[in-house]
Coordinates of C-alpha atoms and ligand atoms in Angstrom, one line a residue:
X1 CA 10.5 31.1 -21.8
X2 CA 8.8 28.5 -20.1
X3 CA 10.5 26.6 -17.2
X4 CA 9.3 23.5 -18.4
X5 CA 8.7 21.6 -21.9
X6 CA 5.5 20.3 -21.2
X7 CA 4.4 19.6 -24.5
X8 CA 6.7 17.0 -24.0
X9 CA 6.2 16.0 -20.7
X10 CA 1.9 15.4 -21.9
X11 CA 3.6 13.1 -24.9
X12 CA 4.7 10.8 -22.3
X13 CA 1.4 10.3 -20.7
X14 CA -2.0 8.2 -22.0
X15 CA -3.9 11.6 -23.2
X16 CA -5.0 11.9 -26.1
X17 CA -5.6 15.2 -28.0
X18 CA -3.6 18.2 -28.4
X19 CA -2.0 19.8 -26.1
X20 CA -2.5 23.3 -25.3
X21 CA -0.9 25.0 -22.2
X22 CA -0.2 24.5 -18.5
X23 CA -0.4 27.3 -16.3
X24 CA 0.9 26.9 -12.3
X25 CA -2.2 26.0 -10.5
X26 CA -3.0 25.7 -6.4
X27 CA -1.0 27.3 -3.6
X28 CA 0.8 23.8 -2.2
X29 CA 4.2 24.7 -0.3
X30 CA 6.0 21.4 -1.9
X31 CA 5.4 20.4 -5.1
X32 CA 4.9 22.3 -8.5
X33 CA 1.6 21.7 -9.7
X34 CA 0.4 23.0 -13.0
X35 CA -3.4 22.8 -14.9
X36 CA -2.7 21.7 -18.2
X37 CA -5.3 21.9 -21.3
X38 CA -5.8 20.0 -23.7
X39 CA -8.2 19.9 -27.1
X40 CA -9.7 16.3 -27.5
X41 CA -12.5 17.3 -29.8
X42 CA -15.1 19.0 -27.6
X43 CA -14.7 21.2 -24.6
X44 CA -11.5 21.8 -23.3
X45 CA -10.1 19.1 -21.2
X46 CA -7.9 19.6 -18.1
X47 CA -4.9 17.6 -16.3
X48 CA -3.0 18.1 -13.2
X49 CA 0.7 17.6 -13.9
X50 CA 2.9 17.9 -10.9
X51 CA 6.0 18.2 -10.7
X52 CA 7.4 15.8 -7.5
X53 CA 9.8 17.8 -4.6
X54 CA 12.0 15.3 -5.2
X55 CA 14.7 17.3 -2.2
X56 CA 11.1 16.6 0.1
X57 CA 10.8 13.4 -1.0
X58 CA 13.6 11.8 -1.7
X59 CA 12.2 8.4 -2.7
X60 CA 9.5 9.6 -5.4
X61 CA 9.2 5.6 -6.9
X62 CA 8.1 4.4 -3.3
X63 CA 6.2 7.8 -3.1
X64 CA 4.4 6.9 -6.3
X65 CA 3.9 3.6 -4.9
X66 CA 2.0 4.4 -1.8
X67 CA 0.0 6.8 -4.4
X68 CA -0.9 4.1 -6.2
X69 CA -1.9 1.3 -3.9
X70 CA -4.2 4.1 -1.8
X71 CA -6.2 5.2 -4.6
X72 CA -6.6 2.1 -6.4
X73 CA -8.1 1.3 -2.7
X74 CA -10.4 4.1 -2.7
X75 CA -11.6 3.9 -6.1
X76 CA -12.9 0.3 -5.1
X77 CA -14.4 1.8 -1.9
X78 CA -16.6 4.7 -3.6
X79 CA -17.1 3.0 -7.2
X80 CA -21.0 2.6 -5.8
X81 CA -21.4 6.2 -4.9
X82 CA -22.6 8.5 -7.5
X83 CA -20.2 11.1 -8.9
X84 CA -17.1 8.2 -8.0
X85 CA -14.4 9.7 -10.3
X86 CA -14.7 12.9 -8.3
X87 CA -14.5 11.2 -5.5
X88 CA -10.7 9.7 -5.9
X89 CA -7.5 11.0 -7.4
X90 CA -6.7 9.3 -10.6
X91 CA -3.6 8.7 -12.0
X92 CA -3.2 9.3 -15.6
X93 CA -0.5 6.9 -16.6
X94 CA 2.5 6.9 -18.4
X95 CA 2.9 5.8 -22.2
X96 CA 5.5 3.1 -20.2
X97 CA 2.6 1.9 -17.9
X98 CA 4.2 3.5 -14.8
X99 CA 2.3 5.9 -13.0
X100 CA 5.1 8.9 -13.4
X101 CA 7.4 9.8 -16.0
X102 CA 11.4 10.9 -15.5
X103 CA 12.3 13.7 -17.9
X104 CA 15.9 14.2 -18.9
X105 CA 16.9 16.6 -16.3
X106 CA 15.9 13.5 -13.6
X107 CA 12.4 15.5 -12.8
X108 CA 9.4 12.8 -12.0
X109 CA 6.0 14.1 -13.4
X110 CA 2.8 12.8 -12.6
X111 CA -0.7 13.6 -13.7
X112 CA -4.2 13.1 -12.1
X113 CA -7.3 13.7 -13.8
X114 CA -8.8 17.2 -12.9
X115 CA -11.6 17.1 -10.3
X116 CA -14.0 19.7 -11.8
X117 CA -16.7 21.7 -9.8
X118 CA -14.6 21.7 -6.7
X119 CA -12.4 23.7 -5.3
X120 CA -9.8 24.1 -2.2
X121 CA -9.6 27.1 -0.1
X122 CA -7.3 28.3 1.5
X123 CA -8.9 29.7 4.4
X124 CA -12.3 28.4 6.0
X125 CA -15.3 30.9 5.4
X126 CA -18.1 28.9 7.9
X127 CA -18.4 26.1 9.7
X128 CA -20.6 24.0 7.2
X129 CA -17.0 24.2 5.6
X130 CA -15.1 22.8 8.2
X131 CA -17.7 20.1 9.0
X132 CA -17.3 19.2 5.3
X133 CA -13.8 18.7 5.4
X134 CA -13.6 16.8 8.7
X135 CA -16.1 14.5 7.3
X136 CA -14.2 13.6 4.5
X137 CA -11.3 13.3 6.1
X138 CA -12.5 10.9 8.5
X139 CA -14.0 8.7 5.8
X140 CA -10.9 8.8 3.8
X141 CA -9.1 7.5 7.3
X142 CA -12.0 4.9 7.8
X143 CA -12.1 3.7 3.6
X144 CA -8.1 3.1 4.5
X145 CA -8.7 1.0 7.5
X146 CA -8.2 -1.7 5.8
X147 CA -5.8 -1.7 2.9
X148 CA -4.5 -4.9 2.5
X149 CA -0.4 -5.2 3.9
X150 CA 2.4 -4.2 3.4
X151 CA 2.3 -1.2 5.6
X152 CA 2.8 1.8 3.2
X153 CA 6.4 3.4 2.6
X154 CA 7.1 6.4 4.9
X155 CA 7.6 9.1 2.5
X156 CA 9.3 11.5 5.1
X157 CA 10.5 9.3 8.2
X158 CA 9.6 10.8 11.5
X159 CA 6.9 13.1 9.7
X160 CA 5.1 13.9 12.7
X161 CA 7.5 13.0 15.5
X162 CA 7.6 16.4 16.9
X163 CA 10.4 15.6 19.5
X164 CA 12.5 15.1 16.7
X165 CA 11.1 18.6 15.3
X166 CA 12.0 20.1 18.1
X167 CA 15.6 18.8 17.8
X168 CA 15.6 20.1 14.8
X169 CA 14.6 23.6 15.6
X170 CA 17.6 23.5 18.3
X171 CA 20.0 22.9 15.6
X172 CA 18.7 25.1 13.6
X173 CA 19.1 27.9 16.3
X174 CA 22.8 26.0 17.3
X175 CA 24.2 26.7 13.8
X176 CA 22.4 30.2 13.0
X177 CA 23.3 29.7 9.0
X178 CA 21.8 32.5 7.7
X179 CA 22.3 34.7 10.8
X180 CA 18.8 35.0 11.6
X181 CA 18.1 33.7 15.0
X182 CA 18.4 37.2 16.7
X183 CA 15.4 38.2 14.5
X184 CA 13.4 35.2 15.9
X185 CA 13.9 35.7 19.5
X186 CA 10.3 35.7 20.9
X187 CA 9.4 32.6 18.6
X188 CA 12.5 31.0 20.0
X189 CA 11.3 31.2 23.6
X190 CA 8.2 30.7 22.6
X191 CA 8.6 27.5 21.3
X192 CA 11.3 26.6 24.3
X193 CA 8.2 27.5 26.5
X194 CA 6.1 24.8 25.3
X195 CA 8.9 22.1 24.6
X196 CA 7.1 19.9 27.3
X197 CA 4.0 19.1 24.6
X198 CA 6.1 17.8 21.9
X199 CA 6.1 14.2 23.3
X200 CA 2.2 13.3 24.8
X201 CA 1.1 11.7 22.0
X202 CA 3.8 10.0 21.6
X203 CA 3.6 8.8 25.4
X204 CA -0.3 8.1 25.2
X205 CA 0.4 4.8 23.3
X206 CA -2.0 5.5 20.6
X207 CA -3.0 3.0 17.9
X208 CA -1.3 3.2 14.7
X209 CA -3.3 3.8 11.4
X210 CA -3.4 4.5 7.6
X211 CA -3.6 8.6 7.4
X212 CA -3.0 11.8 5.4
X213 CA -0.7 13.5 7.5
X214 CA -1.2 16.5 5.8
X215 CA -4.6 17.3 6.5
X216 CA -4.9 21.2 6.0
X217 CA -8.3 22.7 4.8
X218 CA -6.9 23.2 1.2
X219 CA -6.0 19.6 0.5
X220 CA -9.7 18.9 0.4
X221 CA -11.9 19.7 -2.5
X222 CA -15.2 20.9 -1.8
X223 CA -17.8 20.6 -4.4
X224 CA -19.6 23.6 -6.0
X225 CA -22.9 22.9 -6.0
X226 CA -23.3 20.5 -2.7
X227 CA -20.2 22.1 -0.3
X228 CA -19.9 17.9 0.3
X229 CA -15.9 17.6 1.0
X230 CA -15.5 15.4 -2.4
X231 CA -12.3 14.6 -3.3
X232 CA -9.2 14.2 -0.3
X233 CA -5.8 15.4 -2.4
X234 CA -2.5 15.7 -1.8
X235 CA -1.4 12.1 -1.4
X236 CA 2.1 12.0 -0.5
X237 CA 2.3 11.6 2.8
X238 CA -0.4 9.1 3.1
X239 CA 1.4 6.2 5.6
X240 CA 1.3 5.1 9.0
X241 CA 0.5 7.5 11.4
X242 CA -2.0 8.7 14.5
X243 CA -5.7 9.5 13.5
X244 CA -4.9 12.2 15.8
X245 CA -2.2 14.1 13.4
X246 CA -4.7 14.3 10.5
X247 CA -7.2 16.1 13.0
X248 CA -4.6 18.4 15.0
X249 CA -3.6 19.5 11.8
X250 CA -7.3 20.2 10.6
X251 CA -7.8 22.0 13.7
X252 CA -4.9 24.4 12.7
X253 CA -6.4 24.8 9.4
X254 CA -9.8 25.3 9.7
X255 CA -10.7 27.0 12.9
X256 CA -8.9 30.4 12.1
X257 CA -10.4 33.0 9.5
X258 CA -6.9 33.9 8.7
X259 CA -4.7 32.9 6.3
X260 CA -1.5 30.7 7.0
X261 CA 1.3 33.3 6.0
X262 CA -1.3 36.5 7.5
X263 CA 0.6 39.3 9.3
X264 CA -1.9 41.1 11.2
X265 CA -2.1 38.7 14.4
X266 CA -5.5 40.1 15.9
X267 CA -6.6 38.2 12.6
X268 CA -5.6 35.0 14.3
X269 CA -8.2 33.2 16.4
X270 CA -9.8 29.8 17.1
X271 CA -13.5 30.1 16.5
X272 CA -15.2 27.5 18.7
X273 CA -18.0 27.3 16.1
X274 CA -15.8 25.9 13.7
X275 CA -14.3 23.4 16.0
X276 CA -17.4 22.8 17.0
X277 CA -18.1 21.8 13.3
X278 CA -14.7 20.1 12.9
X279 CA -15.2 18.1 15.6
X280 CA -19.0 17.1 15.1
X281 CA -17.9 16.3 11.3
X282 CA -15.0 14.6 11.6
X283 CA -16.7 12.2 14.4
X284 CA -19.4 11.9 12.2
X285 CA -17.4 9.1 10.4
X286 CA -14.6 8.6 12.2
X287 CA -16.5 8.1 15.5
X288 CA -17.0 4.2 14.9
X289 CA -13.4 3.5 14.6
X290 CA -11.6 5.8 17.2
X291 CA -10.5 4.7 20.5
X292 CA -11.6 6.6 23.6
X293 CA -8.1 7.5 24.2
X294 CA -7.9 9.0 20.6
X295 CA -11.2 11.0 21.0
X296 CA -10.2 12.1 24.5
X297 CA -7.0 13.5 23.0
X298 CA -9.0 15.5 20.0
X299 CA -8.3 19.3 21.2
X300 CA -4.8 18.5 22.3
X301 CA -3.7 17.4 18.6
X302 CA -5.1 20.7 17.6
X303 CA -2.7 22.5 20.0
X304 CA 0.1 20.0 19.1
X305 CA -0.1 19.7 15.2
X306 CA -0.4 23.7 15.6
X307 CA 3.1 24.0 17.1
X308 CA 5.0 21.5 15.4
X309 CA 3.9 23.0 12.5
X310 CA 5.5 26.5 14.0
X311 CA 8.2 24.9 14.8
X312 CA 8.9 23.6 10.8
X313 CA 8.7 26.7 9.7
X314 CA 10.7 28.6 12.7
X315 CA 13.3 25.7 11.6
X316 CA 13.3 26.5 8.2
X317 CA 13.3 30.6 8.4
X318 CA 16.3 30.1 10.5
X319 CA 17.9 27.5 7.9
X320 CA 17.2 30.2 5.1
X321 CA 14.3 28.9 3.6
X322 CA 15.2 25.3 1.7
X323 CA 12.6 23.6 2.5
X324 CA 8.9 25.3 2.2
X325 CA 8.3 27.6 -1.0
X326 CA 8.3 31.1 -0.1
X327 CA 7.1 34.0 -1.9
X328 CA 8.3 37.1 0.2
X329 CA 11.2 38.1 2.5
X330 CA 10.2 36.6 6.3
X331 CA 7.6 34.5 4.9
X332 CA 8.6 31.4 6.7
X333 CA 8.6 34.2 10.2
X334 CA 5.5 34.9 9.3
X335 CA 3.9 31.6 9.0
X336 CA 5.5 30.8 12.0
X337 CA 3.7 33.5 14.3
X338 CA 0.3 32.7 12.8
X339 CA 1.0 29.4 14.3
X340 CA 2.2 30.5 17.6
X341 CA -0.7 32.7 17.8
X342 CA -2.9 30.1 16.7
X343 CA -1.8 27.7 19.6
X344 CA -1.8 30.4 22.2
X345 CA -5.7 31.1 21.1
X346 CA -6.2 27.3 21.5
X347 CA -4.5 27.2 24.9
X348 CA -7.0 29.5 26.4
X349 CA -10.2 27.6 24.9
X350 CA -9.0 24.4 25.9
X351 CA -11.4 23.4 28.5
X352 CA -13.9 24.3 26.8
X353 CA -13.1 22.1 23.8
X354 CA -12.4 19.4 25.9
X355 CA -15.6 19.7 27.6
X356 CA -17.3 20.0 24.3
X357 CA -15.6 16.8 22.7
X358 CA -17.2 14.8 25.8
X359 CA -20.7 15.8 25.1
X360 CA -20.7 14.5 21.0
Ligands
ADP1 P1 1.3 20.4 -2.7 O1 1.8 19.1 -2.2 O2 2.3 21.3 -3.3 O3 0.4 21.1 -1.7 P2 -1.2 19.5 -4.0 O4 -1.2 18.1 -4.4 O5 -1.9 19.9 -2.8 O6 0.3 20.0 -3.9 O7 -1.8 20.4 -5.2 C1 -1.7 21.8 -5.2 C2 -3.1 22.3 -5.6 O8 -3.5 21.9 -6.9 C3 -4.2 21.9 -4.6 O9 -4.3 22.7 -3.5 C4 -5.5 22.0 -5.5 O10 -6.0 23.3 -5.6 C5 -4.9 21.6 -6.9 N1 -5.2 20.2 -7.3 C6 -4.4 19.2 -7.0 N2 -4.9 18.0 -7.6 C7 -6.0 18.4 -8.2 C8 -7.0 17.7 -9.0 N3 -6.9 16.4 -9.2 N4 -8.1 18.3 -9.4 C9 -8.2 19.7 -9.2 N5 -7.3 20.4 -8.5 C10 -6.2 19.8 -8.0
GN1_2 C1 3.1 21.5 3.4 O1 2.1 20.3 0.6 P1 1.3 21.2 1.4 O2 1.5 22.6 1.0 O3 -0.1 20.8 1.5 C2 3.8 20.4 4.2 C3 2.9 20.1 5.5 C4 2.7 21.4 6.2 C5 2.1 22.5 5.3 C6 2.1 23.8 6.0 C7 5.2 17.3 2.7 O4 1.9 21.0 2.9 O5 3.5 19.2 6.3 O6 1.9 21.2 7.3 O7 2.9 22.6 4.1 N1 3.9 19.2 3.5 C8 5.1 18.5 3.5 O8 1.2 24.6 5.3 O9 6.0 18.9 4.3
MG3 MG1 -1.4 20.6 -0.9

């Protein structure tokens, strides 16, 4: 039986054709996302319909907002460049005009137009890759420098405020729900070790901007033929923030060959060569719009993002899982350790990396 009626969920929305099926698509933690087909005559046609997190994002309409407003924006900014509908999410909208649809049951749907000939991965294969995606990246942060005001809605308030993670994290390990903190010992000290990190960037007085926020190598489509870094996705957490989150968290991403969730820690590693790439393709369009302060701080955000991001998922093993999908027992533990790994790797190149940043 399927989980959805999405037969009915395509009615509501300005396709035309037949629908056909919609199979779960991607490998996001938050939402559900499903390719859906449809027959309009000629070759098969295909729709993302997603399904908002609506316990992650408890305002979806000023979600949907945001959504809307930023790739209007972009669509503007790239309408010149050739290929311009894969360069920009598009919303499909509702039969009501809206850009999402309530069902019955009180889930919001939306759906974009699928970006064919690219594709996310979920771990980086080769620094032409991670140049690629920190190059588009930056250009989506410099296309959004100037979206006209109001500021955006903040999805998730205090997104990357990782003091506030951290608080979180001791609360977590205060209240012990689902009995698990003795199982987490190491990561617990671990992350107590480093407690002193959480509030640089915070401290460095750092201009505010536009960004992603959410920055990892899979929420960037890379195109099939070129390997250009074509379409930026994942939109929902697209609002004020530091330049510097949307790299840190690239930098956690994209340097490792592992994956996110991998078990086998030797597999964990940054690989200068790819920062090298991330950091030479990210400045490649963001360079004429960062601060000296921000650039100076590049290989820090990497070690940062890297550990908050431990630290969210430490937080939400030890809650029992509510909050990130997860697909086996531990999986949350798991991701975690990558992460800690990840930042320990990153501690022991960081001279080099800032020594490096000075020289591009
Ligand atoms: P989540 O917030 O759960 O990570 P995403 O918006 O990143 O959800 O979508 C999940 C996956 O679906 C992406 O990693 C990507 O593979 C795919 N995807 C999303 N939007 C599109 C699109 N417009 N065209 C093609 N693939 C897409
Ligand atoms: C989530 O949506 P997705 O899977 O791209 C999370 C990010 C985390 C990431 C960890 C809204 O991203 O903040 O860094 O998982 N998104 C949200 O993989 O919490
Ligand atoms: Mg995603």
């Amino acid at each position: 039986m399927l989980k959805h009626d999405f037969r009915a969920v395509a009615r509501e929305f300005q396709i035309h054709g037949e629908f056909l099926e919609a199979v779960p698509y991607g490998s996001g933690h938050i939402n559900d996302t499903y390719c859906a087909v449809f027959d309009q005559g000629g070759p098969r046609v295909r729709y993302i319909f997603q399904r908002i997190n609506c316990h992650v994002f408890q305002q979806p309409l000023a979600l949907m907002q945001n959504i809307r407003r930023v790739t209007e924006h972009l669509a503007v900014k790239v309408a010149c460049e050739p290929d311009a509908n894969r360069r920009v999410l598009t919303l499909v909208p509702a039969r009501s005009g809206e850009a999402f649809f309530r069902d019955a049951t009180g889930n919001i749907w939306r759906v974009y137009i699928f970006i064919e000939g690219a594709r996310g991965y979920d771990a980086v294969e080769n620094p032409a890759q991670a140049f690629a995606a920190a190059r588009a990246f930056g250009q989506f942060q410099k296309m959004l420098a100037d979206l006209p005001a109001p500021c955006l809605n903040d999805t998730i308030p205090d997104f990357h405020h990782t003091p506030k993670r951290f608080a979180a994290l001791e609360r977590a390990i205060e209240a012990d729900p689902a009995n698990r903190a003795q199982l987490a010992k190491p990561e617990i000290e671990f992350a107590r070790r480093h407690q002193a990190i959480c509030g640089v960037l915070l401290d460095a007085k750092l201009p505010e901007r536009v960004t992603h926020n959410d920055t990892k190598f899979n929420n960037v489509l890379l195109d099939d033929a070129t390997g250009e870094g074509i379409c930026v996705i994942d939109l929902d957490t697209v609002m004020p923030g530091l330049a510097l989150y949307d790299f840190g968290d690239m930098v956690r991403t994209t340097t490792s060959p592992a994956k996110e969730d991998e078990r086998d820690l030797s597999k964990v590693m940054m690989q200068f060569p790819m920062f090298e790439a991330l950091a030479r393709g990210y400045l490649s369009s963001a360079a004429e719009f960062l601060a000296p302060a921000e650039k100076k701080f590049l290989p820090f955000s990497g070690k940062l993002i890297t550990f908050e991001i431990g630290i969210r998922f430490l937080t939400d093993f030890l809650a029992g899982d509510t909050y990130f999908k997860i697909h086996r027992a531990g999986h949350n533990l798991d991701r975690c350790r990558t992460q800690f790994k990840l930042v320990e790797s990153i501690e022991r190149q960081e001279d080099q990396m800032n020594k490096l940043v000075e020289t591009i």
